[in-house]
Coordinates of C-alpha atoms and ligand atoms in Angstrom, one line a residue:
M1 CA -32.6 20.1 -5.4
H2 CA -28.9 19.1 -5.0
D3 CA -27.4 18.7 -1.1
P4 CA -24.6 21.3 -1.0
M5 CA -22.6 19.1 0.6
E6 CA -22.5 17.0 -1.8
S7 CA -22.1 18.9 -4.6
A8 CA -19.5 21.0 -2.4
L9 CA -17.6 17.4 -2.6
T10 CA -17.9 17.0 -6.3
R11 CA -17.1 19.8 -6.7
L12 CA -13.4 19.7 -4.4
R13 CA -13.1 16.4 -6.2
A14 CA -13.0 17.6 -9.7
G15 CA -10.1 20.5 -9.0
E16 CA -12.4 23.2 -8.9
L17 CA -12.9 25.9 -5.8
V18 CA -15.7 26.0 -3.6
A19 CA -15.9 28.7 -0.3
I20 CA -16.3 26.9 2.5
P21 CA -17.5 28.8 6.1
T22 CA -15.1 28.1 9.0
E23 CA -15.2 30.1 12.7
T24 CA -12.7 33.0 12.0
V25 CA -13.7 33.6 8.2
Y26 CA -14.7 31.9 5.0
G27 CA -12.1 30.1 2.9
L28 CA -11.6 30.1 -0.8
A29 CA -10.7 26.1 -0.6
A30 CA -8.8 24.0 -3.4
D31 CA -8.0 20.0 -2.7
A32 CA -4.2 20.6 -1.2
S33 CA -2.8 17.8 -3.2
N34 CA -4.5 18.9 -6.4
A35 CA -1.7 22.0 -7.6
E36 CA -4.4 23.1 -10.9
A37 CA -7.1 23.0 -8.0
V38 CA -4.4 25.1 -5.7
K39 CA -3.6 27.4 -8.5
K40 CA -6.6 28.5 -9.1
I41 CA -7.1 29.8 -5.8
F42 CA -4.2 32.7 -6.6
L43 CA -6.0 32.9 -9.8
A44 CA -8.7 33.9 -8.3
K45 CA -7.2 36.1 -5.4
N46 CA -4.9 37.9 -7.4
R47 CA -2.4 36.6 -4.8
P48 CA 0.9 36.4 -4.9
S49 CA 2.2 32.7 -5.3
N50 CA 4.7 32.5 -2.9
H51 CA 2.1 33.4 -0.5
P52 CA 1.6 30.3 1.5
L53 CA -1.8 28.4 2.2
I54 CA -2.9 27.2 5.1
V55 CA -3.9 23.4 4.8
H56 CA -7.3 22.6 6.3
I57 CA -7.6 19.1 8.0
P58 CA -10.1 17.1 9.5
H59 CA -10.3 16.6 13.4
P60 CA -9.3 12.7 14.0
C61 CA -10.1 12.0 17.5
K62 CA -13.2 10.1 17.8
E63 CA -15.7 10.2 21.1
G64 CA -14.7 8.0 23.6
M65 CA -10.8 7.9 23.1
T66 CA -8.2 8.2 25.8
A67 CA -5.7 11.4 25.7
S68 CA -3.1 8.7 24.3
E69 CA -5.1 8.0 21.9
K70 CA -5.6 11.2 21.5
N71 CA -2.2 12.2 21.0
A72 CA -1.6 9.2 18.9
A73 CA -4.4 10.4 16.3
W74 CA -2.2 14.0 16.5
A75 CA 0.6 12.6 15.5
E76 CA -0.6 10.2 13.1
L77 CA -3.0 12.9 10.8
L78 CA 0.3 15.8 11.0
S79 CA 2.4 13.3 9.7
K80 CA 0.9 13.4 7.1
W81 CA 1.7 17.0 6.0
A82 CA 4.7 17.8 8.5
R83 CA 8.2 16.2 9.5
D84 CA 9.7 16.3 13.0
V85 CA 6.6 16.9 14.3
P86 CA 7.4 18.7 18.3
E87 CA 5.7 17.5 21.2
E88 CA 4.7 21.6 21.3
A89 CA 2.4 21.0 18.4
L90 CA 0.6 18.3 19.8
I91 CA 0.1 20.1 22.5
L92 CA -1.4 22.6 21.3
A93 CA -3.4 20.2 19.0
G94 CA -5.2 18.3 21.8
K95 CA -5.5 21.8 23.8
F96 CA -6.9 24.4 20.7
W97 CA -7.9 21.8 17.7
P98 CA -10.4 21.9 16.2
G99 CA -10.0 26.4 16.6
P100 CA -8.7 29.3 15.8
L101 CA -4.4 28.1 15.9
T102 CA -3.0 27.8 12.7
L103 CA 0.1 25.9 13.2
I104 CA 3.6 26.7 10.8
L105 CA 5.9 23.4 10.6
H106 CA 8.5 21.9 8.4
K107 CA 6.6 20.7 5.4
A108 CA 6.3 17.1 4.6
K109 CA 8.0 15.5 1.4
N110 CA 4.6 15.1 -0.7
V111 CA 3.1 18.3 0.0
L112 CA 2.5 20.8 -3.0
P113 CA 5.2 23.6 -3.2
E114 CA 1.9 25.7 -4.4
V115 CA 0.7 25.2 -1.1
T116 CA 3.8 26.1 0.7
G117 CA 4.7 29.0 -1.6
N118 CA 8.2 27.0 -1.7
Q119 CA 9.1 27.6 1.6
E120 CA 10.6 24.3 3.6
T121 CA 7.5 25.2 5.8
V122 CA 3.9 24.5 6.1
G123 CA 0.6 25.8 8.0
L124 CA -1.9 23.7 9.4
R125 CA -5.3 24.1 11.0
C126 CA -7.9 22.6 11.9
P127 CA -11.5 24.9 12.0
N128 CA -14.1 23.9 14.8
H129 CA -17.2 25.4 12.3
P130 CA -19.4 22.0 12.3
V131 CA -19.6 22.5 8.1
A132 CA -16.3 22.6 7.1
L133 CA -15.6 19.8 9.6
D134 CA -18.4 17.0 8.0
L135 CA -16.5 18.5 4.8
L136 CA -12.8 17.6 5.9
E137 CA -13.9 14.3 7.5
K138 CA -16.1 13.5 4.4
F139 CA -13.0 14.4 1.7
E140 CA -10.5 12.4 3.2
G141 CA -7.7 15.0 2.7
G142 CA -6.5 18.8 3.3
L143 CA -8.3 21.8 1.9
A144 CA -5.8 24.5 0.8
A145 CA -7.9 27.7 2.1
P146 CA -7.2 31.3 2.3
S147 CA -9.8 33.8 3.3
A148 CA -12.4 34.2 0.9
N149 CA -11.3 38.0 -0.2
R150 CA -9.6 39.3 -3.1
F151 CA -5.8 40.3 -2.6
G152 CA -6.0 43.0 0.3
H153 CA -9.6 43.2 0.9
I154 CA -11.8 42.6 4.2
S155 CA -12.0 39.3 5.2
P156 CA -15.3 37.9 4.8
T157 CA -17.9 36.5 7.8
T158 CA -21.1 35.4 6.0
A159 CA -21.6 33.7 2.4
A160 CA -23.1 37.0 1.5
H161 CA -19.3 38.7 1.4
V162 CA -18.2 36.3 0.0
R163 CA -20.2 36.4 -3.4
H164 CA -19.8 39.7 -3.2
E165 CA -16.4 39.9 -3.5
F166 CA -16.4 36.9 -6.3
S167 CA -19.5 38.0 -8.1
D168 CA -18.0 38.1 -11.6
M169 CA -17.1 34.3 -10.8
D170 CA -18.7 31.7 -11.1
L171 CA -17.9 30.2 -7.1
M172 CA -20.1 27.3 -5.0
V173 CA -20.5 29.2 -1.4
L174 CA -21.4 26.1 1.4
D175 CA -23.5 28.6 3.6
G176 CA -22.5 28.0 7.1
G177 CA -23.5 31.2 8.6
P178 CA -21.7 34.3 10.2
C179 CA -19.0 33.0 11.2
T180 CA -18.5 32.8 15.8
V181 CA -15.0 34.2 16.0
G182 CA -14.9 36.8 13.3
I183 CA -10.9 37.4 12.5
E184 CA -8.4 34.8 11.4
S185 CA -6.7 32.5 12.9
T186 CA -3.2 32.7 15.2
I187 CA -0.1 31.8 13.7
V188 CA 2.0 30.5 15.5
D189 CA 5.2 28.8 14.2
L190 CA 7.2 25.3 15.7
T191 CA 10.2 25.4 12.9
R192 CA 12.6 27.6 15.0
L193 CA 11.2 26.1 18.5
S194 CA 15.3 25.3 19.8
T195 CA 16.7 28.8 19.1
Q196 CA 13.4 31.1 19.3
G197 CA 10.9 29.3 21.1
P198 CA 7.3 29.1 19.5
V199 CA 7.0 32.6 17.6
I200 CA 3.1 34.2 16.3
L201 CA 3.5 35.0 13.5
R202 CA -0.3 36.6 13.6
P203 CA -2.3 37.2 16.5
G204 CA -5.0 36.0 16.9
M205 CA -8.2 35.3 19.3
I206 CA -6.1 32.7 20.7
S207 CA -3.7 34.1 23.2
R208 CA 0.1 34.5 23.4
Q209 CA -1.0 33.6 27.3
E210 CA -3.1 30.5 26.4
M211 CA -0.5 29.2 24.5
E212 CA 2.4 29.9 26.9
A213 CA 0.1 28.2 29.3
A214 CA -0.7 25.0 27.9
L215 CA 3.1 24.8 26.4
N216 CA 5.0 25.7 29.6
L217 CA 7.2 27.8 27.8
S218 CA 7.3 31.8 27.1
V219 CA 5.9 32.1 23.2
S220 CA 7.7 35.5 21.4
D221 CA 5.8 37.9 19.4
I222 CA 7.0 38.2 15.5
R223 CA 6.6 41.9 15.5
S224 CA 9.0 42.5 18.4
N225 CA 11.3 40.3 15.7
A226 CA 12.0 40.8 12.0
A227 CA 10.4 41.0 8.4
P228 CA 7.0 40.0 7.5
R229 CA 6.6 37.0 6.0
V230 CA 2.9 36.1 6.0
S231 CA 0.2 38.4 4.0
G232 CA -1.7 39.4 7.5
S233 CA 1.8 40.9 8.5
L234 CA 1.6 43.6 5.9
S235 CA 1.5 46.5 7.0
A236 CA -1.4 47.7 4.9
H237 CA -3.4 45.1 4.5
Y238 CA -7.7 44.2 5.5
A239 CA -8.1 48.1 3.8
P240 CA -11.0 49.9 2.9
R241 CA -11.9 52.6 0.4
T242 CA -12.6 54.8 3.1
A243 CA -10.0 57.1 4.7
M244 CA -10.1 56.1 8.7
A245 CA -7.9 57.1 12.0
F246 CA -7.9 57.2 15.2
F247 CA -8.7 59.1 18.0
S248 CA -5.1 59.3 19.2
G249 CA -3.6 59.0 15.2
L250 CA -4.4 62.7 14.1
A251 CA -2.7 66.0 15.3
S252 CA -5.8 67.7 13.7
F253 CA -9.1 67.1 12.3
P254 CA -9.6 67.3 8.5
E255 CA -11.2 70.7 7.6
R256 CA -12.5 68.5 4.7
A257 CA -14.4 65.6 6.1
R258 CA -18.1 66.5 6.7
K259 CA -19.7 63.4 6.6
V260 CA -17.7 61.6 9.3
A261 CA -18.9 58.2 10.9
W262 CA -17.6 57.7 14.8
V263 CA -17.3 55.0 15.9
H264 CA -16.8 54.8 19.6
F265 CA -17.6 52.6 22.9
P266 CA -20.2 53.8 25.3
G267 CA -19.7 56.9 27.2
T268 CA -17.1 58.1 24.9
P269 CA -17.9 62.1 24.4
L270 CA -18.3 63.6 21.4
P271 CA -14.5 64.8 20.1
P272 CA -15.1 68.7 20.0
A273 CA -13.6 68.6 16.2
L274 CA -17.1 66.6 15.1
H275 CA -19.4 69.2 16.8
S276 CA -19.5 71.5 13.2
R277 CA -19.7 68.0 11.2
E278 CA -22.4 65.5 9.7
V279 CA -22.3 62.8 12.4
T280 CA -23.3 59.0 12.2
E281 CA -22.2 57.2 15.7
V282 CA -21.5 53.4 15.7
V283 CA -21.2 52.1 19.7
L284 CA -18.9 49.6 20.0
P285 CA -18.9 46.5 21.5
I286 CA -17.0 46.1 25.0
S287 CA -15.6 42.8 24.5
P288 CA -13.0 41.9 22.1
E289 CA -15.0 38.9 21.1
D290 CA -17.9 40.8 20.8
L291 CA -16.0 43.1 18.5
A292 CA -14.0 40.6 16.8
R293 CA -17.3 38.7 15.5
N294 CA -19.0 42.0 13.9
L295 CA -15.5 43.5 12.8
Y296 CA -15.0 42.7 9.1
A297 CA -19.0 43.5 8.8
L298 CA -19.0 46.8 10.1
L299 CA -15.8 47.8 8.1
R300 CA -17.7 46.1 5.3
D301 CA -20.8 48.3 5.8
L302 CA -18.9 51.8 6.9
D303 CA -17.4 51.1 3.7
G304 CA -20.4 51.2 1.4
R305 CA -21.5 54.6 3.0
H306 CA -19.3 56.8 1.3
F307 CA -18.2 58.9 4.4
D308 CA -15.4 61.2 4.0
L309 CA -13.9 59.6 6.8
I310 CA -14.1 57.0 9.3
F311 CA -13.3 58.3 13.0
L312 CA -12.1 55.3 16.3
D313 CA -12.0 55.2 19.4
D314 CA -8.4 53.8 20.9
L315 CA -8.7 50.5 21.3
P316 CA -8.2 49.6 25.0
S317 CA -4.6 49.2 25.7
E318 CA -4.5 45.4 27.3
T319 CA -3.3 42.1 25.7
R320 CA -6.6 41.1 25.4
W321 CA -7.6 43.5 22.6
D322 CA -4.1 42.4 20.4
A323 CA -6.0 40.7 17.5
V324 CA -8.5 43.1 17.4
R325 CA -6.2 46.0 17.5
D326 CA -3.8 44.7 15.2
R327 CA -6.5 44.5 12.4
L328 CA -7.6 47.7 13.1
V329 CA -3.8 49.2 12.8
R330 CA -3.5 47.6 9.5
A331 CA -6.9 48.8 8.6
V332 CA -5.9 52.3 9.3
N333 CA -3.0 52.2 7.3
G334 CA -4.2 51.2 3.9
S335 CA -7.6 52.5 4.1
G336 CA -7.9 55.7 1.8
T337 CA -5.8 54.8 -1.0
G338 CA -8.3 52.5 -2.9
V339 CA -6.1 49.7 -2.3
G340 CA -8.4 47.2 -0.9
Q341 CA -10.5 47.7 -3.6
S342 CA -8.4 47.4 -6.1
R343 CA -6.0 44.3 -5.1
Ligands
LIG1 O1 -8.3 31.8 10.4 C1 -7.8 31.7 9.1 O2 -6.9 31.6 9.0 C2 -8.7 31.7 7.9 C3 -9.6 30.5 8.0 C4 -10.0 31.0 6.1 O3 -8.7 29.3 7.8 N1 -7.5 31.4 6.5 C5 -6.7 32.9 6.6 O4 -5.7 32.5 5.8 O5 -6.1 33.3 7.3 P1 -5.4 33.5 4.7 O6 -4.2 33.3 3.1 O7 -5.6 34.7 4.5 O8 -4.0 34.0 5.7 C6 -3.4 32.8 6.2 C7 -1.5 33.8 5.9 C8 -1.0 34.2 5.3 O9 -0.5 35.4 6.0 C9 -0.1 33.1 4.9 O10 1.4 33.8 4.3 C10 0.4 32.7 6.0 O11 -0.9 32.1 6.8 N2 1.2 30.7 6.4 C11 0.9 29.8 5.4 N3 1.5 29.2 5.3 C12 2.4 29.1 6.2 C13 4.1 28.7 6.5 N4 4.6 27.8 6.2 N5 4.8 30.0 6.3 C14 4.3 31.6 7.0 N6 2.8 32.4 7.1 C15 2.4 30.6 6.3
LIG2 MG1 -6.3 36.6 4.2

């Protein structure tokens, strides 16, 4: 029997793709310093080549290091990928890495244009998953990895999801069990600090408030600014084939929707419009962390069950639900068109 870790390393060093577990979602990884390997990611995903990839980096800190030694270790590692690394990046790395946070920085000269989608910036993340951290430490380089799904489809949070997604390919999947966070990392852009401060490009389970507290700075959100720059910010994304709607999003209930998945929080009374339908109930967990962990598995499962409509309770308006709400709004926007399966 081959050791999966050794096989993964051999494949990555040979310029092959390997699907890897992270705490957020599974990634489709390639050696970030090998342009031919990186191109395979775009081919496999059917992803436009101008969409930049996140480079996953190892954890450089050893047990027993002092705070200033840790800071120096992050600074040294980040300088391999980024130039003019600001103090804010070191603070966020020290506080949230390994973890579900991606930093956008000015790229170092050697970073391949294939990785950055020809932009002058690079996305970096140290993932908090024991298998990924072990792999990255042994690989001794960066792994470019987008979520391991076809472009526009739902991100995978188990090895089985990845195998299903790429069943037509001979892809090695390093199985690290179900992802514990379940939705993609928060992305924060630190390349316009002097004019706009830190800007969140994609919300995730590390919140604006947590970053503000760590930095003692106000952090803004791209959604209140200009045009989207990241695929995760296209309005329709993570899209199931089945039509989905929020309770408050329907002026009237569609007559044709007979077979309905009613996805709601505990205690919500059955909406009168559903009295005469064939209803399958799904009760949601009441914490955003629990919902995030199971969200994509739930969407995949519901999408496979041929409902006419997936009817969702509105989410609480508190900011701690922002990241989950963001994914569900996109799923609703892209749903019912076949977009999720065909892109
Ligand atoms: O949690 C995650 O971030 C997962 C795991 C695998 O790490 N990865 C992930 O990758 O979600 P992906 O490619 O599906 O989404 C990454 C997003 C994309 O929307 C991409 O456009 C954006 O990050 N991104 C990467 N580099 C960027 C850059 N230099 N500037 C702006 N956006 C960038
Ligand atoms: Mg993705």
